[in-house]
Short mmCIF file of C-alpha atoms and ligand atoms in Angstrom, two decimals:
data_model
loop_
_atom_site.label_atom_id
_atom_site.label_comp_id
_atom_site.label_asym_id
_atom_site.label_seq_id
_atom_site.Cartn_x
_atom_site.Cartn_y
_atom_site.Cartn_z
CA MET A 1 -20.08 -21.66 -1.22
CA PHE A 2 -20.15 -18.86 -3.80
CA ARG A 3 -19.74 -20.33 -7.28
CA ARG A 4 -19.71 -17.17 -9.34
CA VAL A 5 -17.28 -14.62 -7.94
CA ALA A 6 -16.23 -11.23 -9.33
CA ILE A 7 -12.79 -9.91 -8.32
CA ILE A 8 -12.40 -6.19 -8.94
CA GLY A 9 -8.86 -4.77 -9.15
CA GLY A 10 -5.76 -5.34 -11.25
CA GLY A 11 -3.05 -5.62 -8.60
CA ALA A 12 -1.23 -8.15 -6.46
CA ALA A 13 -4.11 -8.58 -3.99
CA ALA A 14 -6.57 -9.60 -6.71
CA ALA A 15 -3.96 -11.89 -8.29
CA THR A 16 -3.24 -13.58 -4.97
CA LEU A 17 -6.93 -14.20 -4.29
CA LEU A 18 -7.39 -15.59 -7.80
CA GLY A 19 -4.42 -17.92 -7.23
CA GLU A 20 -5.79 -19.08 -3.86
CA LEU A 21 -9.26 -19.81 -5.32
CA LEU A 22 -7.96 -21.74 -8.31
CA GLU A 23 -5.56 -23.76 -6.19
CA ARG A 24 -8.43 -25.32 -4.16
CA GLN A 25 -10.60 -28.19 -5.26
CA PRO A 26 -14.15 -26.97 -4.62
CA ALA A 27 -17.12 -29.32 -4.89
CA GLN A 28 -18.25 -27.59 -8.11
CA PRO A 29 -16.31 -25.69 -10.77
CA LEU A 30 -16.00 -21.93 -10.21
CA HIS A 31 -16.94 -19.08 -12.49
CA LEU A 32 -14.50 -16.21 -11.83
CA ASP A 33 -14.70 -12.79 -13.50
CA TRP A 34 -11.51 -10.80 -12.87
CA TYR A 35 -12.01 -7.10 -13.69
CA THR A 36 -8.49 -5.74 -13.99
CA GLY A 37 -9.33 -2.09 -14.81
CA ALA A 38 -6.95 -0.11 -16.95
CA ALA A 39 -3.87 -1.95 -15.60
CA ALA A 40 -1.36 -2.39 -18.45
CA ALA A 41 -0.09 -5.59 -16.86
CA PRO A 42 -2.64 -7.24 -14.57
CA ALA A 43 -1.19 -8.50 -11.27
CA ARG A 44 1.72 -6.04 -11.14
CA GLY A 45 -0.46 -3.15 -10.01
CA VAL A 46 1.12 0.08 -8.85
CA ALA A 47 3.98 -1.34 -6.80
CA TYR A 48 5.37 -3.97 -9.16
CA GLY A 49 4.73 -2.24 -12.49
CA THR A 50 8.01 -0.29 -12.25
CA THR A 51 10.73 -1.23 -14.74
CA SER A 52 13.52 0.45 -12.79
CA ASP A 53 16.12 -1.67 -10.99
CA ARG A 54 16.53 1.20 -8.52
CA HIS A 55 13.12 0.30 -7.09
CA LEU A 56 13.68 -2.49 -4.62
CA LEU A 57 11.30 -4.53 -2.51
CA ASN A 58 11.35 -3.30 1.06
CA VAL A 59 10.75 -6.86 2.32
CA ARG A 60 13.40 -9.60 2.03
CA ALA A 61 12.91 -12.15 -0.76
CA ALA A 62 12.18 -15.03 1.63
CA SER A 63 9.13 -13.20 3.04
CA MET A 64 7.52 -12.20 -0.25
CA SER A 65 5.68 -15.34 -1.32
CA MET A 66 2.17 -14.76 -2.67
CA PHE A 67 0.84 -17.80 -0.87
CA THR A 68 0.90 -18.74 2.80
CA GLY A 69 0.91 -22.41 1.77
CA LYS A 70 4.12 -21.99 -0.28
CA PRO A 71 6.35 -19.76 1.86
CA ARG A 72 9.38 -20.14 -0.46
CA GLY A 73 7.39 -19.28 -3.59
CA PHE A 74 9.16 -16.07 -4.62
CA LEU A 75 12.58 -17.27 -3.52
CA ASP A 76 12.26 -20.50 -5.53
CA PHE A 77 11.14 -18.45 -8.55
CA VAL A 78 14.18 -16.14 -8.53
CA GLN A 79 16.65 -18.87 -7.60
CA ARG A 80 15.68 -20.79 -10.72
CA ASP A 81 17.50 -18.09 -12.70
CA ASP A 82 20.14 -17.27 -10.14
CA PRO A 83 20.86 -19.78 -7.36
CA ALA A 84 23.18 -17.23 -5.69
CA ILE A 85 20.21 -15.09 -4.61
CA ALA A 86 19.70 -15.33 -0.84
CA GLY A 87 16.42 -15.18 1.07
CA THR A 88 17.71 -12.12 2.92
CA ASP A 89 18.24 -10.11 -0.32
CA PHE A 90 16.14 -7.11 -1.29
CA LEU A 91 15.37 -7.65 -4.98
CA PRO A 92 14.03 -5.30 -7.67
CA ARG A 93 10.24 -4.97 -7.54
CA ARG A 94 10.27 -5.64 -11.30
CA ARG A 95 11.28 -9.27 -10.51
CA TYR A 96 8.35 -9.55 -8.13
CA GLY A 97 6.08 -8.42 -10.96
CA ASP A 98 7.55 -11.23 -13.12
CA TYR A 99 6.73 -13.70 -10.36
CA LEU A 100 3.16 -12.42 -9.99
CA GLU A 101 2.58 -12.73 -13.73
CA ALA A 102 4.07 -16.24 -13.83
CA GLU A 103 1.88 -17.35 -10.90
CA VAL A 104 -1.25 -15.90 -12.51
CA ALA A 105 -0.47 -17.68 -15.81
CA ARG A 106 0.05 -20.94 -13.89
CA ALA A 107 -3.20 -20.46 -11.91
CA LEU A 108 -5.21 -19.78 -15.09
CA GLU A 109 -3.79 -22.88 -16.74
CA HIS A 110 -4.50 -24.98 -13.64
CA GLY A 111 -8.04 -23.52 -13.40
CA LYS A 112 -8.79 -24.38 -17.02
CA ALA A 113 -7.49 -27.92 -16.60
CA HIS A 114 -9.84 -28.37 -13.60
CA GLY A 115 -12.94 -27.12 -15.39
CA HIS A 116 -13.15 -23.63 -13.87
CA ASP A 117 -14.40 -20.83 -16.07
CA VAL A 118 -12.14 -17.79 -15.57
CA ASN A 119 -12.48 -14.53 -17.49
CA VAL A 120 -9.87 -11.77 -17.31
CA ILE A 121 -11.80 -8.64 -18.23
CA PRO A 122 -9.74 -5.49 -18.89
CA PHE A 123 -12.40 -3.05 -17.70
CA ALA A 124 -13.00 -1.06 -14.55
CA ILE A 125 -16.22 -1.61 -12.67
CA ASP A 126 -18.03 1.73 -12.48
CA ALA A 127 -20.86 0.78 -10.13
CA LEU A 128 -22.01 -2.15 -8.05
CA VAL A 129 -25.31 -3.04 -6.39
CA PRO A 130 -25.16 -5.64 -3.61
CA GLU A 131 -28.36 -7.46 -2.71
CA ASN A 132 -28.97 -10.33 -0.37
CA ASP A 133 -28.87 -12.98 -3.11
CA GLY A 134 -26.03 -11.62 -5.26
CA VAL A 135 -24.29 -8.60 -6.71
CA THR A 136 -24.86 -6.66 -9.92
CA LEU A 137 -21.72 -5.19 -11.47
CA ILE A 138 -21.83 -2.39 -14.02
CA HIS A 139 -19.19 -1.26 -16.48
CA GLY A 140 -20.17 1.16 -19.19
CA GLU A 141 -23.53 0.08 -20.62
CA GLU A 142 -23.15 -3.52 -19.48
CA SER A 143 -24.23 -5.23 -16.30
CA HIS A 144 -23.30 -8.67 -14.95
CA ARG A 145 -24.40 -10.78 -12.01
CA ALA A 146 -22.21 -12.58 -9.52
CA ASP A 147 -22.91 -14.50 -6.33
CA ALA A 148 -20.25 -12.45 -4.54
CA ALA A 149 -17.83 -9.62 -5.30
CA VAL A 150 -14.44 -8.71 -3.83
CA LEU A 151 -13.03 -5.18 -3.94
CA ALA A 152 -9.25 -5.38 -4.39
CA LEU A 153 -8.84 -1.76 -5.42
CA GLY A 154 -5.53 -0.86 -3.75
CA ALA A 155 -5.07 2.72 -2.55
CA LEU A 156 -7.51 5.37 -3.75
CA PRO A 157 -6.41 8.10 -6.20
CA PRO A 158 -4.39 10.73 -4.32
CA GLN A 159 -6.09 14.01 -3.37
CA PRO A 160 -4.19 17.31 -3.32
CA LEU A 161 -3.08 18.55 0.09
CA PRO A 162 -5.21 21.33 1.58
CA GLY A 163 -3.78 24.70 0.49
CA VAL A 164 -2.76 23.65 -3.03
CA SER A 165 -4.40 26.17 -5.37
CA SER A 166 -6.40 25.04 -8.39
CA ALA A 167 -4.07 27.14 -10.58
CA ALA A 168 -1.14 25.07 -9.29
CA ILE A 169 -2.96 21.83 -10.09
CA GLU A 170 -4.11 22.99 -13.52
CA SER A 171 -0.56 24.14 -14.40
CA ALA A 172 0.48 20.43 -14.48
CA ARG A 173 3.49 21.46 -12.39
CA TYR A 174 1.89 19.88 -9.32
CA VAL A 175 2.13 16.09 -9.66
CA MET A 176 -0.05 13.78 -7.59
CA ASP A 177 0.72 10.51 -9.40
CA PRO A 178 4.51 10.16 -9.25
CA TRP A 179 4.45 6.79 -11.06
CA GLN A 180 2.92 8.30 -14.16
CA LEU A 181 5.59 11.04 -14.07
CA LEU A 182 8.41 8.50 -13.72
CA ALA A 183 7.14 6.55 -16.71
CA GLY A 184 7.59 9.62 -18.96
CA ALA A 185 10.51 11.37 -17.17
CA ALA A 186 13.13 10.45 -19.77
CA ASP A 187 11.09 12.20 -22.49
CA LEU A 188 10.76 15.51 -20.65
CA HIS A 189 13.03 18.09 -22.37
CA PRO A 190 14.40 20.19 -20.85
CA PRO A 191 14.07 18.65 -17.38
CA PRO A 192 12.98 21.00 -14.57
CA ARG A 193 15.76 22.95 -12.83
CA LYS A 194 14.32 22.58 -9.35
CA VAL A 195 11.94 19.95 -8.01
CA ALA A 196 10.28 19.91 -4.59
CA VAL A 197 9.03 16.60 -3.21
CA ILE A 198 6.43 16.77 -0.44
CA GLY A 199 6.70 13.81 1.93
CA LEU A 200 9.68 11.67 2.86
CA GLY A 201 8.40 8.11 2.90
CA LEU A 202 9.43 5.14 0.77
CA THR A 203 7.69 6.49 -2.34
CA ALA A 204 9.57 9.80 -2.03
CA VAL A 205 12.84 7.88 -1.83
CA ASP A 206 11.98 5.87 -4.97
CA VAL A 207 11.02 9.03 -6.84
CA LEU A 208 14.14 10.94 -5.78
CA LEU A 209 16.54 8.15 -6.73
CA GLU A 210 14.95 7.63 -10.13
CA LEU A 211 14.56 11.28 -11.11
CA ALA A 212 18.02 12.27 -9.85
CA ALA A 213 19.50 9.58 -12.12
CA GLN A 214 17.41 10.68 -15.11
CA TRP A 215 17.81 14.43 -14.49
CA PRO A 216 21.39 14.78 -13.17
CA GLN A 217 21.39 18.61 -13.42
CA THR A 218 18.16 19.05 -11.44
CA GLU A 219 18.20 20.26 -7.85
CA PHE A 220 15.85 18.39 -5.45
CA VAL A 221 14.39 19.57 -2.16
CA ALA A 222 12.39 17.10 -0.08
CA VAL A 223 10.10 18.57 2.57
CA SER A 224 8.34 16.86 5.45
CA ARG A 225 7.23 17.91 8.92
CA HIS A 226 10.19 16.27 10.60
CA GLY A 227 12.58 16.14 7.65
CA LEU A 228 13.50 12.53 8.46
CA LEU A 229 14.02 9.66 6.03
CA PRO A 230 12.52 6.22 6.71
CA GLU A 231 14.78 4.04 8.82
CA ALA A 232 16.76 1.32 7.03
CA HIS A 233 16.87 -2.44 7.46
CA LEU A 234 20.11 -3.94 8.74
CA HIS A 235 22.31 -5.68 6.17
CA LYS A 236 22.00 -8.86 8.19
CA ALA A 237 18.48 -10.06 8.92
CA ALA A 238 17.69 -10.24 12.62
CA ALA A 239 14.90 -12.48 13.91
CA PRO A 240 12.05 -10.65 15.69
CA ALA A 241 12.64 -10.49 19.46
CA ASP A 242 11.42 -13.79 20.88
CA ASP A 243 10.93 -12.53 24.42
CA SER A 244 8.27 -9.99 23.51
CA ALA A 245 5.38 -11.84 25.22
CA GLU A 246 5.60 -9.59 28.26
CA LEU A 247 5.63 -6.43 26.12
CA ILE A 248 2.62 -7.58 24.09
CA ALA A 249 0.69 -8.57 27.23
CA SER A 250 1.40 -5.14 28.78
CA MET A 251 0.19 -3.44 25.61
CA HIS A 252 -3.02 -5.51 25.62
CA ASP A 253 -3.54 -4.58 29.27
CA ALA A 254 -3.42 -0.84 28.55
CA PRO A 255 -4.77 0.05 25.08
CA GLU A 256 -3.60 3.63 25.20
CA ILE A 257 -1.13 5.23 22.81
CA HIS A 258 0.86 7.18 25.36
CA ARG A 259 1.38 4.04 27.42
CA TRP A 260 2.29 1.95 24.37
CA LEU A 261 4.97 4.43 23.32
CA HIS A 262 6.41 4.31 26.80
CA LEU A 263 6.45 0.49 26.79
CA LEU A 264 8.04 0.38 23.34
CA ARG A 265 10.76 2.89 24.24
CA GLU A 266 11.55 0.87 27.33
CA ALA A 267 11.67 -2.44 25.41
CA CYS A 268 13.89 -0.93 22.69
CA SER A 269 16.29 0.53 25.24
CA GLN A 270 16.94 -2.98 26.57
CA GLU A 271 18.02 -4.33 23.17
CA THR A 272 21.17 -3.67 21.16
CA ASP A 273 18.95 -2.81 18.18
CA TRP A 274 15.32 -1.64 18.19
CA ARG A 275 14.27 -3.42 14.97
CA PRO A 276 13.59 -6.89 16.44
CA VAL A 277 11.25 -5.25 19.01
CA ILE A 278 9.26 -3.46 16.29
CA ASP A 279 9.18 -6.62 14.14
CA SER A 280 7.95 -8.73 17.04
CA LEU A 281 4.73 -6.65 17.09
CA ARG A 282 3.77 -7.56 13.53
CA PRO A 283 1.71 -10.69 14.26
CA HIS A 284 -0.08 -8.79 17.04
CA THR A 285 -0.65 -5.44 15.33
CA THR A 286 -4.20 -6.18 14.23
CA SER A 287 -5.40 -7.46 17.60
CA LEU A 288 -3.74 -4.49 19.34
CA TRP A 289 -5.29 -2.05 16.86
CA GLN A 290 -8.73 -3.58 17.32
CA GLU A 291 -8.52 -3.01 21.06
CA LEU A 292 -7.81 0.71 20.69
CA PRO A 293 -10.87 2.91 21.27
CA LEU A 294 -11.63 5.30 18.38
CA GLU A 295 -10.28 8.31 20.22
CA GLN A 296 -6.97 6.49 20.83
CA ARG A 297 -6.74 5.52 17.16
CA ALA A 298 -7.24 9.17 16.26
CA ARG A 299 -4.49 10.11 18.72
CA PHE A 300 -2.18 7.54 17.11
CA LEU A 301 -2.86 8.98 13.65
CA ARG A 302 -2.21 12.53 14.89
CA HIS A 303 0.90 11.98 16.96
CA ALA A 304 2.55 8.62 16.37
CA ARG A 305 1.69 7.51 12.85
CA TRP A 306 4.64 9.24 11.17
CA ALA A 307 7.10 7.72 13.66
CA TRP A 308 5.52 4.27 13.35
CA GLU A 309 5.63 4.35 9.53
CA ARG A 310 9.33 5.36 9.64
CA VAL A 311 10.37 2.39 11.76
CA ARG A 312 7.90 -0.15 10.43
CA HIS A 313 8.25 0.48 6.65
CA ARG A 314 12.01 0.51 6.31
CA MET A 315 14.19 0.85 3.24
CA PRO A 316 16.82 -1.64 2.16
CA PRO A 317 20.34 -0.66 3.30
CA GLN A 318 21.55 -0.15 -0.29
CA VAL A 319 18.71 2.34 -0.85
CA LEU A 320 19.87 4.26 2.23
CA ASP A 321 23.41 4.31 0.74
CA SER A 322 22.10 5.71 -2.57
CA ILE A 323 19.98 8.43 -0.97
CA THR A 324 22.83 9.40 1.38
CA ALA A 325 25.16 9.71 -1.65
CA LEU A 326 22.60 11.96 -3.33
CA GLU A 327 22.54 14.24 -0.29
CA ARG A 328 26.34 14.30 -0.05
CA SER A 329 26.61 15.27 -3.72
CA GLY A 330 24.43 18.32 -2.97
CA GLN A 331 21.77 17.29 -5.50
CA LEU A 332 19.26 16.60 -2.70
CA GLN A 333 18.44 18.70 0.34
CA ARG A 334 15.97 17.84 3.07
CA GLN A 335 13.91 20.48 4.84
CA CYS A 336 11.50 20.41 7.79
CA GLY A 337 8.17 22.10 7.31
CA ARG A 338 4.44 21.72 7.01
CA VAL A 339 3.17 22.77 3.60
CA GLN A 340 0.66 25.54 4.14
CA SER A 341 0.02 26.47 0.52
CA VAL A 342 1.24 25.92 -3.04
CA GLU A 343 0.57 28.74 -5.52
CA LEU A 344 1.36 29.28 -9.17
CA VAL A 345 3.60 32.39 -9.38
CA ASN A 346 5.21 33.49 -12.66
CA GLU A 347 5.12 30.10 -14.39
CA ALA A 348 6.60 28.32 -11.34
CA LEU A 349 5.24 27.04 -8.05
CA GLN A 350 5.73 28.68 -4.69
CA LEU A 351 5.38 26.60 -1.54
CA THR A 352 4.75 28.27 1.80
CA LEU A 353 6.19 26.18 4.63
CA VAL A 354 5.69 26.52 8.36
CA HIS A 355 8.21 25.16 10.83
CA ALA A 356 8.72 25.96 14.53
CA GLY A 357 6.39 28.94 14.27
CA GLU A 358 8.24 30.45 11.29
CA THR A 359 6.95 30.78 7.76
CA ARG A 360 9.16 30.66 4.69
CA THR A 361 8.73 30.11 0.96
CA LEU A 362 10.33 27.71 -1.46
CA GLY A 363 10.20 27.99 -5.25
CA ALA A 364 10.18 25.00 -7.62
CA ASP A 365 9.49 24.29 -11.29
CA LEU A 366 7.80 21.03 -10.38
CA VAL A 367 6.26 19.77 -7.12
CA ILE A 368 5.62 16.08 -6.49
CA GLN A 369 3.25 15.01 -3.72
CA THR A 370 4.17 11.71 -2.07
CA VAL A 371 2.35 11.72 1.25
CA GLY A 372 1.36 8.08 1.64
CA LEU A 373 -1.53 5.91 0.53
CA ASP A 374 -4.91 7.59 0.32
CA THR A 375 -7.66 5.42 1.79
CA ASP A 376 -10.19 8.12 2.63
CA VAL A 377 -13.45 6.78 1.25
CA ARG A 378 -15.31 9.90 2.48
CA ARG A 379 -13.70 12.30 0.02
CA THR A 380 -12.46 10.09 -2.78
CA ARG A 381 -12.96 10.69 -6.49
CA HIS A 382 -12.69 6.93 -7.21
CA ARG A 383 -15.84 6.34 -9.23
CA LEU A 384 -16.89 2.96 -7.86
CA VAL A 385 -16.08 3.81 -4.24
CA GLN A 386 -17.91 7.12 -4.57
CA GLN A 387 -20.99 5.31 -5.90
CA LEU A 388 -20.90 2.69 -3.13
CA GLN A 389 -20.57 5.40 -0.52
CA THR A 390 -23.27 7.67 -2.02
CA ASN A 391 -25.73 4.76 -2.20
CA ALA A 392 -24.89 3.74 1.37
CA HIS A 393 -23.73 0.28 0.21
CA ILE A 394 -20.55 0.76 2.25
CA THR A 395 -19.77 2.78 5.37
CA ALA A 396 -16.62 4.87 5.54
CA ASP A 397 -14.16 4.35 8.38
CA PRO A 398 -14.59 7.43 10.60
CA LEU A 399 -10.84 8.15 10.52
CA GLY A 400 -10.45 7.92 6.75
CA LEU A 401 -8.94 4.42 6.83
CA GLY A 402 -10.99 2.72 4.13
CA ALA A 403 -14.42 1.16 4.57
CA GLN A 404 -15.88 -0.51 7.64
CA ALA A 405 -15.64 -4.29 7.55
CA ASP A 406 -15.26 -7.27 9.83
CA ALA A 407 -11.95 -9.03 10.24
CA THR A 408 -12.65 -11.44 7.35
CA GLY A 409 -13.28 -8.56 4.93
CA HIS A 410 -17.13 -8.59 4.90
CA LEU A 411 -18.05 -4.98 4.11
CA ARG A 412 -20.49 -3.29 6.43
CA HIS A 413 -23.40 -1.01 5.59
CA GLY A 414 -24.89 0.78 8.53
CA ASP A 415 -25.26 -1.75 11.34
CA SER A 416 -25.12 -4.91 9.21
CA SER A 417 -22.64 -6.69 6.94
CA TRP A 418 -23.25 -7.77 3.37
CA PRO A 419 -23.18 -11.55 3.02
CA ASN A 420 -21.54 -11.31 -0.42
CA LEU A 421 -19.49 -8.11 -0.67
CA PHE A 422 -15.90 -8.27 0.52
CA ALA A 423 -12.68 -6.28 0.40
CA ILE A 424 -9.00 -7.16 0.57
CA GLY A 425 -5.97 -4.89 1.03
CA SER A 426 -5.88 -1.14 1.64
CA LEU A 427 -9.64 -0.64 2.08
CA LEU A 428 -9.40 -2.69 5.28
CA ARG A 429 -6.91 -0.41 7.06
CA GLY A 430 -9.48 0.82 9.57
CA THR A 431 -10.29 -2.77 10.57
CA LEU A 432 -6.82 -4.30 10.49
CA TRP A 433 -4.38 -1.36 10.39
CA GLU A 434 -1.62 -3.46 8.72
CA SER A 435 -3.31 -4.31 5.46
CA THR A 436 -1.20 -3.12 2.55
CA ALA A 437 1.92 -5.32 2.30
CA MET A 438 2.15 -8.81 0.81
CA PRO A 439 2.66 -10.67 4.12
CA GLU A 440 -0.76 -9.39 5.26
CA ILE A 441 -2.44 -9.56 1.86
CA ARG A 442 -1.56 -13.23 1.29
CA GLN A 443 -3.08 -14.16 4.66
CA GLN A 444 -6.23 -12.17 3.84
CA ALA A 445 -6.43 -13.90 0.44
CA ARG A 446 -6.24 -17.29 2.07
CA ASN A 447 -8.92 -16.49 4.67
CA LEU A 448 -11.16 -14.96 2.04
CA ALA A 449 -10.79 -17.96 -0.27
CA ASP A 450 -11.82 -20.18 2.68
CA ARG A 451 -14.81 -17.96 3.28
CA LEU A 452 -15.90 -17.80 -0.37
CA LEU A 453 -15.60 -21.54 -0.88
CA GLY A 454 -17.20 -22.31 2.47
CA ASP A 455 -14.11 -24.20 3.73
C1 FAD B 501 5.64 1.95 -4.47
C2 FAD B 501 5.20 0.82 -3.60
C3 FAD B 501 6.11 -0.14 -3.20
C4 FAD B 501 5.70 -1.20 -2.41
N1 FAD B 501 6.62 -2.14 -2.04
C5 FAD B 501 6.21 -3.20 -1.32
C6 FAD B 501 7.14 -4.25 -0.96
O1 FAD B 501 8.32 -4.17 -1.26
N2 FAD B 501 6.66 -5.30 -0.25
C7 FAD B 501 5.35 -5.39 0.13
O2 FAD B 501 4.98 -6.39 0.76
N3 FAD B 501 4.48 -4.43 -0.19
C8 FAD B 501 4.87 -3.34 -0.88
N4 FAD B 501 3.98 -2.36 -1.21
C9 FAD B 501 2.61 -2.50 -0.72
C10 FAD B 501 1.68 -2.87 -1.87
O3 FAD B 501 0.58 -1.99 -1.68
C11 FAD B 501 1.23 -4.31 -1.91
O4 FAD B 501 2.34 -5.17 -1.86
C12 FAD B 501 0.40 -4.67 -3.15
O5 FAD B 501 1.02 -4.22 -4.31
C13 FAD B 501 -0.99 -4.12 -3.05
O6 FAD B 501 -1.71 -4.61 -4.14
P1 FAD B 501 -3.23 -4.23 -4.38
O7 FAD B 501 -3.72 -5.17 -5.41
O8 FAD B 501 -3.93 -4.17 -3.09
O9 FAD B 501 -3.19 -2.73 -4.92
P2 FAD B 501 -2.72 -2.09 -6.35
O10 FAD B 501 -1.39 -2.60 -6.74
O11 FAD B 501 -2.87 -0.62 -6.16
O12 FAD B 501 -3.77 -2.61 -7.37
C14 FAD B 501 -5.11 -2.20 -7.42
C15 FAD B 501 -5.55 -2.24 -8.86
O13 FAD B 501 -6.96 -2.16 -8.94
C16 FAD B 501 -7.30 -1.35 -10.04
N5 FAD B 501 -8.66 -0.81 -9.85
C17 FAD B 501 -9.03 0.23 -9.07
N6 FAD B 501 -10.34 0.45 -9.20
C18 FAD B 501 -10.82 -0.47 -10.06
C19 FAD B 501 -12.12 -0.75 -10.60
N7 FAD B 501 -13.20 -0.01 -10.29
N8 FAD B 501 -12.26 -1.77 -11.47
C20 FAD B 501 -11.20 -2.53 -11.81
N9 FAD B 501 -9.94 -2.29 -11.34
C21 FAD B 501 -9.75 -1.29 -10.48
C22 FAD B 501 -6.23 -0.27 -10.04
O14 FAD B 501 -6.15 0.35 -11.27
C23 FAD B 501 -4.99 -1.11 -9.71
O15 FAD B 501 -4.43 -1.65 -10.87
C24 FAD B 501 4.37 -1.29 -1.99
C25 FAD B 501 3.45 -0.30 -2.40
C26 FAD B 501 3.85 0.73 -3.19
C27 FAD B 501 2.85 1.77 -3.62
#
């Protein structure tokens, strides 16, 4: 058992692990140091720090508990205020942030009452040195020891797409952190006349809905290779297909992307709706991913990732209605194209797009990059991750999907694993593939708590 544990990260993954640890009754009291970084509201992190009611959870309320042992946790929390809320509803992410904060407050109280020593430290860890008998953590001039440390850092800071000029970045017209922009959008006078959004995933949809409401005169163009929005959930929840055993067995038999796509298309064509087939894969995604040879994983990332993300990470139906209304009003246009370059030209930005062998340009006053979570440890500017990588304390996933680890989150260095350095969440994408949403994170938190406490 590790008695003194440092948790690094201010988001939902760190909060869930803290809750799991404090819920147990270990043989001896714990000493937990929770380094929450610069997070204004620890636990909410990036996803649940939004104050906008336009930003909805993309998972139904009944599936959003923080804890595997209390599956109704979030639903019970919201129903206390409003018993009419149903488990199938898609609620504002802001409410989920309220729930996270309430659970953390409860866990801290419970921990104190049971003799645990818990410190919430509002600093980022700048560097970390793992050794066989413990970990040294450094922030600023100070260093601290722990028996074990857990990296719960979320996604890494976004990097500009290749082809974006430094003049474009320095002009501040090229935005890589849309959440920071949204926080100050109401104060921007006058608003931009034309905005281009690169990427068409769930974050792009959130950004478009919020900015279109705040800047009603602004014209928006959203560009992605295929120009397609994420698929939407059905209004009515459908249970995952229960006869998928044959499909899963066939996929295990032939770990090859081309074959899997064929099997999936066939299975979907036999159903009235494809969603239950896709959802039935969720409990098996990690074991399937782990069977894929590296070259097949690379093939998946090159050819099938965009299609998988569209069907797997779906938007609530009411979000689809809002974005469709925006398109019908003419305020939003979608375009297909790969962004080849972004240049600063006469105080505005010019995007060069390539599609079907043709090149064209698009002008915009502001460009917002929303191209998915960055987990590429090899080229990150995240200070701590850079230090760990430079000092060979961690080993990058060869495909840019976080850091190498075993399935319980033990981080690897070279050919061995550290006994006392772990990760949870996005950094484990290369090992688990599905590793960013709450249903996966709560399971990881539970397993990790077992591991740390020697259960
Ligand atoms: C916009 C958005 C919407 C989403 N919606 C859903 C949803 O509806 N349902 C769902 O299940 N999942 C959703 N997700 C997935 C989401 O990633 C997880 O649910 C969860 O929020 C991940 O939490 P995290 O703690 O891993 O990461 P984060 O929330 O990113 O938190 C990481 C924190 O660690 C801090 N940190 C980084 N480095 C350091 C350091 N060196 N020292 C100290 N602190 C540090 C960061 O500042 C940050 O506050 C969404 C994600 C996004 C981005």
